[in-house]
Structures are given as C-alpha cells and as structure tokens.
Coordinates of C-alpha atoms and ligand atoms in Angstrom, one line a residue:
Chain A
M174 CA 94.2 -46.3 -288.7
N175 CA 93.6 -43.0 -286.8
I176 CA 97.5 -41.9 -285.8
Y177 CA 96.6 -38.5 -284.9
G178 CA 94.2 -40.1 -282.0
I179 CA 96.9 -42.7 -281.0
M180 CA 99.7 -40.2 -280.5
A181 CA 97.1 -37.6 -278.6
I182 CA 96.6 -40.8 -276.1
Y183 CA 100.3 -41.9 -276.3
K184 CA 101.4 -38.2 -275.5
F185 CA 98.7 -37.5 -272.8
E186 CA 99.9 -40.6 -271.0
M187 CA 103.4 -39.3 -271.0
A188 CA 102.6 -36.3 -270.1
R189 CA 100.7 -37.3 -267.2
T190 CA 104.0 -39.1 -265.7
K191 CA 106.3 -35.5 -266.6
R192 CA 103.7 -33.7 -264.2
T193 CA 104.6 -36.7 -261.5
L194 CA 108.5 -36.4 -262.7
V195 CA 109.6 -37.2 -258.6
Q196 CA 107.1 -39.9 -258.4
S197 CA 108.3 -41.8 -261.9
I198 CA 112.1 -41.7 -261.8
V199 CA 113.4 -40.5 -258.2
A200 CA 111.1 -42.9 -256.6
P201 CA 111.9 -46.1 -258.0
V202 CA 116.0 -45.1 -258.1
I203 CA 115.3 -44.3 -254.1
T204 CA 113.8 -48.0 -253.8
T205 CA 116.3 -49.7 -255.9
S206 CA 118.9 -48.7 -253.9
L207 CA 117.1 -49.4 -250.5
Y208 CA 116.8 -52.8 -252.1
F209 CA 120.7 -53.3 -252.9
I210 CA 121.6 -51.9 -249.4
V211 CA 119.2 -54.2 -247.3
F212 CA 119.3 -57.1 -249.3
G213 CA 122.7 -56.7 -251.4
A214 CA 124.9 -55.6 -248.8
A215 CA 123.2 -56.6 -245.3
I216 CA 121.7 -60.0 -245.9
G217 CA 124.1 -60.7 -249.4
S218 CA 127.0 -60.4 -246.8
R219 CA 125.7 -63.3 -245.5
I220 CA 124.5 -65.0 -248.5
D221 CA 127.8 -65.5 -250.5
Q222 CA 126.5 -66.8 -253.5
V223 CA 123.4 -68.1 -255.2
S224 CA 124.0 -70.6 -258.3
G225 CA 127.2 -69.3 -258.7
I226 CA 126.9 -65.4 -258.6
S227 CA 127.0 -62.7 -256.2
Y228 CA 123.8 -62.5 -254.3
G229 CA 123.7 -58.3 -255.2
A230 CA 123.7 -59.4 -259.2
F231 CA 121.4 -62.2 -258.6
I232 CA 118.5 -60.2 -257.5
V233 CA 118.6 -57.4 -260.5
P234 CA 116.5 -59.3 -262.7
G235 CA 114.0 -59.8 -260.1
L236 CA 113.9 -56.2 -259.2
I237 CA 113.7 -55.2 -262.7
M238 CA 110.9 -57.8 -263.0
L239 CA 108.9 -56.6 -259.7
N240 CA 109.3 -52.7 -260.8
L241 CA 108.2 -53.6 -264.6
L242 CA 105.5 -55.5 -263.6
T243 CA 103.8 -53.6 -260.5
H244 CA 104.1 -50.0 -262.6
S245 CA 103.2 -51.6 -266.1
I246 CA 99.9 -52.6 -264.3
S247 CA 99.7 -49.4 -262.0
N248 CA 100.5 -47.0 -264.9
A249 CA 97.7 -48.8 -267.9
S250 CA 94.9 -49.5 -264.7
F251 CA 94.8 -45.8 -264.1
G252 CA 95.6 -44.4 -267.6
I253 CA 91.9 -45.5 -268.6
Y254 CA 90.2 -45.7 -265.0
F255 CA 90.7 -42.0 -264.4
P256 CA 88.7 -40.8 -267.2
K257 CA 86.2 -43.5 -266.6
F258 CA 86.0 -42.0 -263.1
V259 CA 86.0 -38.5 -263.3
G260 CA 84.1 -38.5 -266.8
T261 CA 86.4 -37.1 -269.3
V262 CA 85.9 -40.8 -271.2
Y263 CA 83.1 -39.4 -272.9
E264 CA 85.6 -37.9 -275.2
M265 CA 87.6 -40.8 -276.3
L266 CA 83.9 -43.2 -276.5
S267 CA 83.1 -40.3 -279.1
A268 CA 86.3 -40.2 -281.0
P269 CA 86.7 -41.8 -284.1
V270 CA 89.3 -44.3 -282.6
S271 CA 88.8 -47.6 -282.9
T272 CA 89.7 -50.4 -279.9
L273 CA 93.0 -51.3 -280.8
E274 CA 93.8 -47.7 -281.4
V275 CA 92.7 -46.7 -278.1
V276 CA 95.0 -49.7 -276.7
L277 CA 97.8 -48.6 -278.7
G278 CA 97.6 -45.3 -277.1
Y279 CA 97.0 -46.7 -273.3
V280 CA 99.4 -49.7 -273.6
G281 CA 102.2 -48.2 -275.7
A282 CA 102.5 -45.4 -273.0
A283 CA 102.2 -47.8 -269.9
A284 CA 104.7 -50.1 -271.5
S285 CA 107.5 -47.2 -272.6
K286 CA 107.5 -45.6 -269.0
A287 CA 107.8 -49.5 -267.4
V288 CA 110.5 -50.0 -269.9
I289 CA 112.4 -46.7 -268.9
L290 CA 112.0 -47.5 -265.5
G291 CA 113.3 -51.1 -266.2
I292 CA 116.1 -49.2 -267.9
I293 CA 116.4 -46.8 -265.0
I294 CA 116.9 -49.5 -262.1
L295 CA 119.7 -51.1 -264.7
I296 CA 121.5 -48.3 -264.4
T297 CA 120.9 -47.8 -260.5
A298 CA 122.2 -51.2 -260.3
N299 CA 125.4 -50.7 -262.5
F300 CA 126.6 -48.3 -259.2
F301 CA 126.4 -50.9 -256.6
I302 CA 127.3 -54.4 -258.6
D303 CA 129.4 -55.2 -261.6
L304 CA 126.7 -56.0 -264.4
Q305 CA 127.0 -58.2 -266.8
I306 CA 124.1 -59.3 -269.5
A307 CA 125.4 -62.3 -271.3
H308 CA 121.9 -61.8 -273.7
P309 CA 121.2 -58.0 -274.2
I310 CA 118.6 -58.4 -276.9
M311 CA 117.0 -61.5 -275.0
M312 CA 117.2 -59.2 -272.0
M313 CA 115.4 -56.8 -273.8
V314 CA 112.9 -59.0 -275.5
F315 CA 111.8 -60.4 -272.1
I316 CA 111.5 -56.6 -270.6
L317 CA 109.0 -55.4 -273.9
L318 CA 107.0 -58.7 -273.8
T319 CA 106.4 -58.0 -270.1
A320 CA 105.9 -54.3 -270.0
I321 CA 103.3 -54.9 -273.1
S322 CA 101.7 -58.2 -271.2
F323 CA 101.4 -56.4 -268.2
S324 CA 100.1 -53.0 -269.2
L325 CA 97.5 -55.3 -271.4
F326 CA 96.5 -56.6 -267.9
G327 CA 96.5 -53.3 -266.0
F328 CA 94.4 -51.9 -268.6
I329 CA 91.7 -54.8 -268.7
L330 CA 92.1 -54.3 -264.3
G331 CA 91.3 -50.4 -265.3
I332 CA 88.4 -51.3 -267.4
W333 CA 86.8 -53.7 -265.2
A334 CA 87.8 -52.1 -261.7
D335 CA 84.8 -50.0 -261.0
N336 CA 86.5 -48.4 -257.4
F337 CA 90.0 -47.2 -256.2
E338 CA 89.7 -50.4 -254.0
K339 CA 89.3 -52.9 -256.6
L340 CA 92.1 -51.0 -258.6
S341 CA 94.3 -51.3 -255.7
I342 CA 93.9 -55.0 -254.8
V343 CA 94.9 -56.8 -257.4
P344 CA 98.4 -55.5 -257.6
M345 CA 98.4 -55.9 -254.0
L346 CA 97.0 -58.9 -253.2
L347 CA 98.3 -60.7 -256.4
V348 CA 101.1 -59.6 -258.1
T349 CA 103.5 -58.1 -255.4
P350 CA 102.8 -61.6 -253.3
L351 CA 103.5 -63.5 -256.5
V352 CA 106.8 -61.6 -257.2
F353 CA 107.9 -62.2 -253.9
L354 CA 107.3 -66.0 -254.2
G355 CA 108.5 -66.2 -257.6
G356 CA 112.3 -66.7 -257.2
S357 CA 113.1 -62.9 -257.6
F358 CA 115.0 -62.8 -254.5
Y359 CA 116.3 -66.1 -253.9
S360 CA 116.6 -69.3 -256.1
T361 CA 113.5 -71.7 -255.3
D362 CA 115.8 -74.7 -254.9
M363 CA 116.9 -72.9 -251.8
L364 CA 113.3 -74.0 -250.7
P365 CA 111.9 -77.3 -249.1
E366 CA 109.4 -79.1 -250.7
P367 CA 106.6 -79.1 -251.3
W368 CA 107.2 -75.2 -252.0
Q369 CA 109.4 -76.2 -254.7
T370 CA 107.0 -77.7 -256.1
I371 CA 104.2 -75.2 -255.7
S372 CA 106.5 -72.0 -257.0
H373 CA 106.6 -74.0 -260.4
F374 CA 102.9 -72.9 -260.2
N375 CA 103.6 -69.3 -259.9
P376 CA 103.8 -67.6 -263.6
V377 CA 105.9 -65.3 -262.3
L378 CA 109.1 -67.4 -261.8
Y379 CA 109.2 -68.3 -265.3
L380 CA 109.5 -64.3 -265.9
V381 CA 112.3 -63.7 -263.8
S382 CA 113.7 -67.1 -264.6
G383 CA 113.9 -65.9 -268.0
L384 CA 115.4 -62.5 -267.6
R385 CA 117.9 -63.9 -265.2
W386 CA 119.1 -66.2 -268.0
S387 CA 119.3 -63.3 -270.4
F388 CA 121.7 -61.9 -267.4
Y389 CA 123.5 -64.8 -266.1
E390 CA 122.7 -67.8 -268.4
I391 CA 121.0 -69.6 -265.1
S392 CA 117.4 -70.2 -264.9
E393 CA 115.1 -72.4 -263.1
V394 CA 113.1 -73.9 -266.0
S395 CA 113.9 -73.4 -269.7
V396 CA 114.1 -70.0 -271.5
M397 CA 111.4 -71.3 -274.5
L398 CA 109.0 -72.4 -272.0
S399 CA 109.5 -68.8 -270.5
L400 CA 109.2 -67.3 -273.7
A401 CA 106.1 -69.2 -274.2
S402 CA 104.5 -68.4 -270.8
I403 CA 105.0 -64.6 -271.4
L404 CA 103.7 -65.1 -275.1
I405 CA 100.4 -66.8 -274.2
F406 CA 99.7 -64.4 -271.1
M407 CA 100.4 -61.8 -273.6
F408 CA 97.7 -63.3 -276.0
V409 CA 95.3 -64.0 -273.7
C410 CA 95.1 -60.1 -272.4
L411 CA 94.6 -59.4 -275.9
G412 CA 91.7 -61.8 -276.2
V413 CA 90.3 -60.2 -273.5
V414 CA 90.9 -56.4 -274.5
Y415 CA 89.2 -57.3 -277.9
Y416 CA 86.0 -58.7 -276.5
L417 CA 85.9 -55.9 -273.6
F418 CA 86.0 -53.2 -276.4
K419 CA 83.3 -55.8 -278.6
T420 CA 80.7 -55.5 -276.1
G421 CA 81.4 -52.4 -274.6
Y422 CA 82.1 -53.9 -271.0
K423 CA 81.8 -51.2 -268.8
L424 CA 82.7 -48.7 -271.3
R425 CA 79.3 -48.5 -273.2
S426 CA 75.9 -49.1 -272.0
Chain B
M91 CA 63.7 -26.4 -294.4
N92 CA 64.6 -27.8 -297.7
S93 CA 62.3 -31.0 -297.9
D94 CA 64.0 -32.8 -301.0
E95 CA 67.6 -32.0 -299.6
K96 CA 69.1 -35.1 -297.9
P97 CA 69.3 -34.8 -294.1
I98 CA 72.6 -35.0 -292.5
L99 CA 71.4 -36.9 -289.4
R100 CA 68.6 -40.0 -289.8
I101 CA 67.0 -41.9 -287.2
K102 CA 65.0 -44.6 -288.1
G103 CA 63.1 -46.5 -285.3
L104 CA 65.9 -45.9 -282.7
N105 CA 64.8 -47.7 -279.5
K106 CA 67.4 -47.7 -275.9
F107 CA 67.0 -50.4 -272.9
Y108 CA 69.5 -49.5 -270.3
S109 CA 71.1 -52.4 -269.1
G110 CA 68.4 -52.6 -265.7
G111 CA 65.6 -53.1 -268.4
F112 CA 64.4 -49.2 -268.3
Q113 CA 63.6 -48.0 -272.0
A114 CA 65.1 -44.9 -272.3
L115 CA 64.3 -44.0 -276.0
K116 CA 61.0 -45.5 -277.8
D117 CA 61.1 -45.6 -281.9
I118 CA 62.8 -42.5 -282.6
N119 CA 62.3 -41.2 -285.9
L120 CA 63.8 -38.2 -286.9
D121 CA 65.5 -36.3 -289.5
I122 CA 67.9 -33.4 -289.7
N123 CA 68.7 -31.5 -292.3
K124 CA 72.4 -29.8 -293.0
G125 CA 72.9 -26.0 -291.4
E126 CA 69.8 -26.5 -289.2
I127 CA 69.5 -25.5 -285.6
V128 CA 67.2 -27.9 -283.6
A129 CA 66.3 -27.3 -280.2
L130 CA 65.5 -30.6 -278.1
L131 CA 63.1 -29.9 -275.2
G132 CA 61.8 -32.0 -272.3
P133 CA 61.9 -32.7 -268.6
N134 CA 64.2 -34.2 -266.9
G135 CA 64.9 -38.0 -267.8
A136 CA 63.1 -37.4 -270.9
G137 CA 66.1 -39.2 -273.0
K138 CA 67.5 -35.7 -274.3
T139 CA 71.1 -37.3 -273.0
T140 CA 70.6 -40.6 -274.2
L141 CA 69.5 -39.8 -277.6
I142 CA 72.7 -37.7 -278.4
S143 CA 74.9 -40.4 -276.5
V144 CA 73.4 -42.7 -278.9
V145 CA 74.6 -40.6 -282.4
C146 CA 78.1 -39.6 -280.7
G147 CA 78.7 -43.2 -280.2
I148 CA 78.8 -43.3 -276.3
V149 CA 76.2 -45.3 -275.5
N150 CA 74.9 -48.1 -277.6
P151 CA 71.7 -48.0 -279.8
S152 CA 69.1 -51.6 -278.7
S153 CA 67.7 -51.6 -282.0
G154 CA 67.5 -49.1 -284.8
T155 CA 69.7 -47.3 -287.2
V156 CA 71.4 -43.8 -286.9
T157 CA 73.5 -42.2 -290.3
V158 CA 75.0 -39.3 -290.4
D159 CA 75.7 -37.8 -293.8
G160 CA 74.8 -41.3 -295.3
N161 CA 77.1 -43.4 -293.0
D162 CA 76.0 -45.5 -290.2
I163 CA 77.5 -44.8 -286.5
I164 CA 77.9 -48.3 -285.8
K165 CA 79.7 -49.7 -289.4
D166 CA 81.4 -46.3 -290.5
F167 CA 82.2 -44.9 -287.1
R168 CA 85.3 -43.4 -288.1
K169 CA 83.5 -41.1 -290.7
T170 CA 80.2 -40.3 -288.5
R171 CA 82.4 -39.7 -285.4
S172 CA 85.1 -37.0 -287.1
V173 CA 82.5 -34.8 -288.1
I174 CA 80.8 -34.7 -285.3
G175 CA 81.7 -32.3 -282.3
L176 CA 79.7 -32.7 -278.6
V177 CA 79.7 -30.6 -275.6
P178 CA 78.5 -32.9 -272.8
Q179 CA 75.7 -31.8 -270.3
E180 CA 78.2 -32.9 -267.4
L181 CA 81.2 -30.6 -266.4
T182 CA 84.1 -32.8 -267.0
T183 CA 87.1 -32.0 -267.8
D184 CA 90.6 -32.7 -266.9
S185 CA 92.7 -31.1 -264.2
F186 CA 96.1 -30.6 -264.6
E187 CA 96.0 -30.3 -268.1
T188 CA 96.6 -27.0 -269.4
V189 CA 93.8 -25.3 -271.8
F190 CA 95.8 -25.4 -275.1
S191 CA 97.2 -28.7 -274.3
T192 CA 93.7 -30.2 -273.7
L193 CA 92.5 -28.5 -277.2
V194 CA 95.3 -30.1 -279.0
F195 CA 94.5 -33.6 -277.4
S196 CA 90.9 -33.4 -278.9
R197 CA 91.9 -32.6 -282.1
G198 CA 94.5 -35.5 -282.7
L199 CA 92.1 -37.7 -281.1
F200 CA 89.5 -36.7 -284.0
G201 CA 92.1 -37.6 -286.2
K202 CA 92.8 -34.0 -287.2
P203 CA 96.4 -33.0 -288.1
P204 CA 97.6 -30.4 -285.3
S205 CA 96.6 -26.7 -286.3
P206 CA 98.5 -24.4 -283.9
T207 CA 96.2 -21.3 -285.9
Y208 CA 92.9 -23.0 -285.7
I209 CA 93.3 -23.5 -282.1
E210 CA 94.2 -20.1 -281.5
K211 CA 91.0 -19.0 -283.4
V212 CA 89.1 -21.0 -281.3
L213 CA 90.1 -20.1 -278.1
R214 CA 90.1 -16.4 -279.1
S215 CA 86.3 -16.6 -280.0
L216 CA 85.5 -18.1 -276.8
S217 CA 87.8 -15.3 -275.0
L218 CA 90.0 -18.0 -273.3
W219 CA 93.1 -16.9 -275.3
D220 CA 94.3 -14.9 -272.3
K221 CA 93.6 -18.6 -270.3
K222 CA 95.6 -20.8 -272.7
D223 CA 98.5 -21.5 -270.5
D224 CA 96.0 -22.0 -267.1
M225 CA 95.4 -25.4 -265.8
I226 CA 91.7 -26.3 -266.2
M227 CA 91.0 -26.9 -262.5
T228 CA 92.0 -23.4 -261.8
L229 CA 89.4 -21.6 -264.0
S230 CA 85.9 -21.5 -262.9
G231 CA 83.0 -23.4 -263.8
G232 CA 81.6 -21.0 -266.8
M233 CA 85.3 -20.9 -267.8
K234 CA 85.4 -24.6 -267.7
R235 CA 82.6 -24.9 -270.0
R236 CA 84.5 -22.9 -272.5
V237 CA 86.9 -25.1 -272.6
L238 CA 84.3 -27.8 -273.2
I239 CA 82.9 -26.1 -276.0
A240 CA 86.5 -25.2 -277.6
K241 CA 87.2 -28.7 -277.1
A242 CA 84.2 -29.7 -279.0
L243 CA 85.1 -27.5 -281.7
S244 CA 88.7 -28.0 -282.2
H245 CA 88.2 -30.5 -284.9
E246 CA 86.0 -28.8 -287.1
P247 CA 83.1 -30.7 -286.8
T248 CA 80.1 -30.5 -289.2
V249 CA 77.6 -31.4 -286.8
L250 CA 77.4 -30.0 -283.0
F251 CA 75.6 -31.4 -280.2
L252 CA 75.2 -29.2 -277.2
D253 CA 73.8 -30.7 -274.2
E254 CA 72.4 -28.1 -271.8
P255 CA 75.3 -25.6 -273.0
T256 CA 74.0 -22.6 -270.9
A257 CA 73.4 -24.7 -267.4
G258 CA 75.3 -22.3 -265.0
V259 CA 76.2 -19.7 -267.3
D260 CA 76.4 -16.2 -267.3
V261 CA 74.7 -13.8 -269.8
N262 CA 78.1 -12.9 -271.4
L263 CA 79.0 -16.5 -272.2
R264 CA 75.2 -17.1 -273.1
K265 CA 75.8 -14.3 -275.7
D266 CA 79.0 -15.5 -276.9
M267 CA 77.5 -18.7 -277.2
W268 CA 74.5 -17.9 -279.5
E269 CA 77.1 -15.7 -281.5
I270 CA 79.4 -18.5 -282.3
V271 CA 75.9 -20.6 -282.9
R272 CA 74.9 -18.1 -285.4
E273 CA 78.8 -17.8 -286.9
L274 CA 78.9 -21.7 -287.1
K275 CA 75.5 -21.8 -289.1
A276 CA 76.7 -19.5 -291.4
E277 CA 79.4 -21.8 -292.0
G278 CA 76.7 -24.4 -292.7
V279 CA 77.3 -26.3 -289.5
T280 CA 74.1 -28.1 -288.1
I281 CA 73.5 -27.6 -284.7
I282 CA 71.4 -30.0 -282.0
L283 CA 71.1 -28.6 -278.7
T284 CA 69.4 -29.7 -275.4
T285 CA 67.8 -26.7 -272.7
H286 CA 65.4 -26.3 -270.3
Y287 CA 65.1 -22.4 -270.8
I288 CA 62.4 -22.4 -273.6
E289 CA 63.6 -18.8 -274.2
E290 CA 66.6 -19.9 -275.7
A291 CA 64.4 -22.4 -278.2
E292 CA 62.6 -19.6 -278.9
E293 CA 65.7 -17.6 -279.8
I294 CA 67.9 -19.6 -281.9
A295 CA 66.1 -22.4 -283.0
D296 CA 64.8 -23.2 -286.6
R297 CA 63.0 -26.1 -285.1
V298 CA 61.9 -27.4 -282.0
G299 CA 61.8 -31.0 -280.7
V300 CA 59.7 -32.1 -277.5
I301 CA 60.7 -35.6 -275.9
N302 CA 59.1 -37.3 -273.0
N303 CA 59.4 -40.4 -271.6
G304 CA 61.7 -41.8 -274.4
E305 CA 59.1 -40.4 -277.4
I306 CA 59.6 -37.0 -279.5
I307 CA 56.0 -35.4 -279.0
L308 CA 56.4 -33.1 -281.2
M309 CA 58.9 -32.2 -283.7
E310 CA 58.2 -29.0 -285.8
D311 CA 59.7 -25.5 -287.2
K312 CA 59.5 -23.2 -284.5
D313 CA 57.4 -20.0 -286.5
K314 CA 54.9 -23.0 -287.5
L315 CA 54.5 -24.1 -283.9
M316 CA 54.2 -20.7 -282.2
A317 CA 51.8 -19.9 -284.9
K318 CA 49.7 -23.4 -284.7
L319 CA 49.4 -23.6 -281.1
G320 CA 50.2 -19.8 -279.9
K321 CA 47.1 -18.7 -278.3
K322 CA 46.7 -15.0 -278.9
Q323 CA 44.3 -12.6 -276.2
L324 CA 43.0 -9.5 -276.7
I325 CA 42.9 -7.4 -273.2
L326 CA 40.2 -4.6 -273.2
D327 CA 40.8 -1.8 -270.5
L328 CA 37.0 -0.8 -269.7
C329 CA 36.2 2.7 -268.9
D330 CA 33.0 1.8 -267.0
Q331 CA 32.9 -0.6 -264.5
L332 CA 30.6 -3.9 -266.0
S333 CA 29.1 -6.4 -263.7
A334 CA 28.8 -9.2 -266.3
V335 CA 29.2 -10.1 -269.9
P336 CA 26.0 -8.5 -272.1
Q337 CA 24.2 -11.4 -273.0
S338 CA 24.5 -10.3 -276.7
M339 CA 28.4 -11.4 -276.7
A340 CA 27.9 -14.6 -275.2
D341 CA 29.3 -15.9 -278.6
Y342 CA 32.6 -14.4 -278.0
K343 CA 33.3 -16.4 -274.5
L344 CA 34.8 -13.3 -272.9
E345 CA 36.3 -13.4 -269.5
L346 CA 35.4 -10.3 -267.3
S347 CA 37.9 -9.8 -264.9
E348 CA 36.7 -9.9 -261.0
N349 CA 37.0 -5.8 -260.8
G350 CA 35.0 -5.7 -263.9
M351 CA 37.1 -3.9 -265.5
Q352 CA 38.5 -5.9 -268.1
L353 CA 37.5 -7.9 -270.9
V354 CA 39.8 -10.8 -272.6
Y355 CA 39.1 -12.4 -275.6
T356 CA 40.9 -15.5 -276.5
F357 CA 41.6 -16.7 -280.2
T358 CA 44.0 -18.6 -282.4
A359 CA 46.6 -16.7 -284.6
Q360 CA 46.2 -19.4 -287.1
G361 CA 42.6 -18.8 -289.1
D362 CA 42.4 -15.9 -291.5
R363 CA 39.6 -14.8 -289.2
T364 CA 40.1 -13.8 -285.6
G365 CA 36.8 -12.5 -285.4
I366 CA 38.0 -9.0 -283.7
T367 CA 36.5 -6.5 -286.3
A368 CA 33.2 -8.0 -285.3
L369 CA 33.9 -8.2 -281.8
M370 CA 34.5 -4.6 -282.1
D371 CA 31.0 -3.6 -283.9
D372 CA 29.3 -5.9 -281.3
L373 CA 31.1 -3.8 -278.5
K374 CA 30.0 -0.5 -279.7
L375 CA 26.1 -1.8 -280.1
A376 CA 26.4 -2.9 -276.8
G377 CA 27.4 0.5 -275.6
I378 CA 31.0 -1.0 -274.1
A379 CA 33.9 1.6 -274.4
F380 CA 37.4 0.8 -273.6
R381 CA 40.2 3.0 -272.7
D382 CA 43.3 1.0 -273.9
L383 CA 43.5 -2.6 -275.8
N384 CA 46.8 -5.1 -275.8
T385 CA 47.1 -8.8 -277.1
T386 CA 49.3 -11.4 -275.6
Q387 CA 50.5 -14.5 -277.5
S388 CA 51.3 -17.2 -275.5
S389 CA 55.2 -18.3 -275.4
L390 CA 56.6 -21.8 -276.3
E391 CA 57.2 -22.2 -272.2
E392 CA 53.2 -23.0 -271.9
I393 CA 52.8 -24.6 -275.5
F394 CA 55.6 -27.3 -274.1
V395 CA 54.1 -27.3 -270.9
N396 CA 51.1 -28.2 -272.0
L397 CA 52.5 -30.7 -274.6
V398 CA 54.0 -32.8 -271.6
E399 CA 50.9 -32.1 -269.7
E400 CA 49.1 -33.7 -272.5
S401 CA 51.3 -36.9 -273.4
S402 CA 51.7 -37.8 -269.7
Ligands
ATP596 N1 73.5 -45.4 -267.6 C1 72.4 -45.6 -267.5 N2 71.4 -46.7 -266.7 C2 70.1 -47.1 -266.5 N3 69.6 -45.7 -266.9 C3 69.9 -45.0 -267.7 C4 71.4 -44.5 -267.9 N4 71.5 -43.1 -268.4 C5 70.4 -42.8 -268.0 N5 69.3 -43.4 -267.4 C6 68.1 -43.2 -267.6 O1 67.3 -43.1 -268.7 C7 66.6 -41.8 -268.7 C8 66.5 -40.9 -269.8 O2 67.8 -40.1 -268.9 P1 68.5 -39.1 -270.1 O3 69.9 -38.9 -269.3 O4 68.9 -39.4 -271.4 O5 67.5 -37.8 -269.9 P2 67.8 -36.1 -270.0 O6 66.5 -36.0 -271.2 O7 68.9 -36.0 -270.4 O8 67.5 -35.6 -268.6 P3 68.2 -34.1 -268.2 O9 67.3 -33.2 -269.0 O10 68.1 -34.8 -266.7 O11 69.0 -33.9 -268.6 C9 66.5 -41.4 -267.5 O12 65.3 -41.9 -267.0 C10 67.8 -41.9 -266.7 O13 67.6 -42.4 -265.5
MG597 MG1 70.5 -34.8 -270.4

C-alpha cells in the first residue's frame, strides 16, 4: 500500500479547498441562511408544521442532503477531471499508485469536504432553529455513507466527462431536480397522487427520509430501506470505478 | 557497453495500436543497460513519446513485454514505476501550487517518505531554490520546464526519461541540464532522452537510436555509428585553376568545384586504408599543387536524415 501516495493526493485535494476557502465555507453558510430565511421564516410561517415538527426543523436534513450530494459530486468530479483537462494526470498514471489508492485519495478528500460542509450547515441551522438529533450516530452514518457514495459517483463522472458541459450537466439536470423532488423541503404525502407514488422511484427520497429519521424519528420509508439503498448505490459505484481502472477507460489509451 | 550485464530496461516484441487502429509502435525490441545515456531520434509522430509512455505506464501496450530491472511493468508496476522518473514533452503543470509543494506532492505520490533536504538539493541544482514559494503559474516557460525536471527527480529515480527536455529552453538551462544529466549518470542513473536536436545526441549520448514510423531503424553506440556511417571529405585548395580532373586520377572519383579551384575527395573513415597517401603521390605525379587542405566529417544529423529518407 502506497500510503504516502494516498496522502499526497488527499492533501493536494484538501489544499485546493483551502485556496478557495470563501467559496467552500462562506458560500454554504450564506446559502443555508438564505434557505432558512426564505423557506423557514417566510414560507414556514404559513406552513406551521409538517409531520408534527416545525417547518424550519423539517428542512434541515433535506438541506444537508442537498449540499452533501452536490458538493460530493462537484468536488470529486472536478478533482479528477481537472488533471485530465490540463494534462497533469500523466504524473498520477506514471506513479506507483493502484486504483484503490487513487480512489481513496480523491474520494476520501471529496467526502471529507462534504462531511465538513454538512457539519457547518448543522451549526448554521442551529442559529435559526432549536436542533434536536434523536440518533446522532445514525445521522453520522447517513452523512458519511452519502458523502462517500456520491463522491464515488462524482469521481466516475469526472473520468467519464471529456468536456466541462458534461461535467456540469449531470449535477444540474439530474441531481438537483431529484433532490428538490425527493421530499427535501416537503413531505411527499403532501402531494396528490400519482406524484406521491412517482416520488418513491426517486432514490434521493430514501436518503432524505433516512437522514430525517435520525433527527426526528419520522420517515417516509423504513430506515433499513434507506440504509440498504445507499449501500447498494455505493457498491454499484465501487464496481464501476473498479471496472474503469481495470480497463484504463478514458485515462490510459 | 558491457554486454553481459543484465539490462535495466528490456523491451520485447512491443506493439501499440491506438484505439482508432493506428499502429504507433511496431515490434520494438530494445535493451538498455544500467547507467547508459540513450538518445532517441526520430521525426514528428515517429512514436518516441508513445514508447516512453508505455514504459512509464501512461499508455497500455497492445502486445509484448517490458521489464525494468527485471520487473514487469504491468504485474510489478509498483516496483517499476517507483524507480522511473519522467519529464514529459508537454509543459503541463499545476497552476496554483507553489514550486516546493508540487515537489512534495510528487515525492509522496511516488511513495517516498518526505525529505525536505533532498527537495532542497534538487531545487538548488536546477536554480529554482529562490522560486520555491512562487506559484507555478507565475513562472516563465523555461522555469516551468525546470519544475517538471525537479518533479521527475523528486523521488530519486534510477531510470530517467526526458521527452524533448530542451524544447523551448535557453542556453543556460540546456547547460544546467546536461550538467545534471552527467551527474546523474555518474550516480548510476540510466537516462533515456528524445530530441530533435542531433547535436544534443552527439554531445551527451552513449548510444543513439533512430525511430521512424514506429520502428527502431537503428540502435548503435554513438562513436561506432559516427565511425561507421560518417563520411569524410578531404578538400584541397588548388594553386592553379583546373579545367577538368586529369584522366590519371579517375579512380579517386574526385569532384572539381565550379571555379576549378577546389578538389574534393570523399572517403569512409572506417577502413584502414583511406587512400590519402596514394592520392597525394598521384597528385604530385600529375603536377597538381595545392595551397591548403582540410577534412570534414558528416554529422549525426546527415546520418539521421539519410536513414529516415531511406526507410520511408
Ligand atoms: N492517444 C492517441 N490516439 C491515437 N493516436 C495517437 C495518440 N497518441 C499518439 N498518436 C499517434 O501515434 C503516432 C506517434 O506519436 P508520438 O507522440 O509517439 O510521436 P513522437 O515521436 O513523440 O513525435 P514528436 O516528435 O512530434 O513528439 C503519431 O502518429 C500520433 O498521431
Ligand atoms: Mg513526442
């Protein structure tokens, strides 16, 4: 195991964030605050409670999910796409690092950043509402698994993409709509049929539901189902990553 | 070259087809010994970079085997890649990193424990020490080239590939570079470089290879090559104008210059007998006097151009 190699990639990726500290920390704090002001205060004052909890508190897990997903994907995809784009990837390809080590470095860094971001959002949320977390350990499990899985997904996206458009189209056209339609900011039983049923085909629903359960013990689907779906997604991504490197897909000609 | 020593790099039956079906390397067989400096020459698109990329692990070989110090580049990639350093042809560097941190990164990536003192040594040898805290993007092209060389040396490789290291480089850096190459050679490092500047191969290499259309059309000790293929010419400046080469001297195949004031005798440097003594005697007999004489030897460049023209 090339531990120094993994650490080099990890530190490089973390340093990239340090250089853009404002973008990585201040921006999410501001957007989170905006969500609380717009959704929590303005709309929340009219929607008094959802599933028995205040609207402001209800959207916290959804907000965390939204940020975890988008930032895991963008961090990991950009991390591997950029060296490919500028050509510096030659160094990684010629280095004695295995697939697993490259993935640990990039995905580890992207997931770490996403988890830190999740915690920042939690802290920010705490200023607006009185946070209660029923199952802190399960909350961390969900946050970690989501961060890792979607960092893996981002990594795949970064390898697959051969231009900036492809890189941004998936998060924009797929992930963001799925998050918004996945019950992040409302409970799907507020929807009329057939939308309620259709919503259950949205994988993000299972993530949000699981995370929300760890906060308030309310969920739209069973927690085990949530946990299973995130694990399945993670293993599918792992399989794809393994295959990509095995064949050298788009990295080695 | 010591022929019974085990080669540090051994390439056997290597072929490379790119995805479009284009064959960039055709049955390459090549042994390179420890501590050698080998220069690869060849026109654009000959396959030099492809060959290097296969050995370094950047391009997958289609068939054939490559071993570095007895280890297979695919099965034992950790062992082979950790001893190889590569300075790529393209100037590709990170932008926002500092010079020092990019070297720390490279060293770590290649699995070596941190060593600020070694990195300092490398930076100093490339006159980069005063730039160590500068962002790479603020450096000039030649400085970036130095950074790439420093990165390649950061993990103390024993086999170094330099893919056109002197493209866009000024005289000073070129001097520094050859200085470093000689030092590395003295430490036992094997160096394989590609270049379009034949003088460079002539100056630095122990062996010279020529690649054309994905084939190695020549691989030879530089000195032997120069001796074997080098044509020599003896040029005589005559005292009196000649209208034609005398019949008695026809065997020498002499050429007379247009103004009739110079005679050119071409001979190969290889044989024991150059025919010069006989020529001198015959000139005397024919009553041709000369004021001055000099010899020229064909350069590697001419040899190279001839070879490539022949093979295409
Ligand atoms: N990724 C690729 N896909 C398809 N063809 C390629 C690829 N890379 C190189 N080639 C082709 O392979 C041939 C050899 O290219 P290579 O870069 O090895 O040449 P080279 O000898 O290094 O040339 P130069 O002196 O210009 O650097 C060229 O015809 C090139 O077009
Ligand atoms: Mg080249």
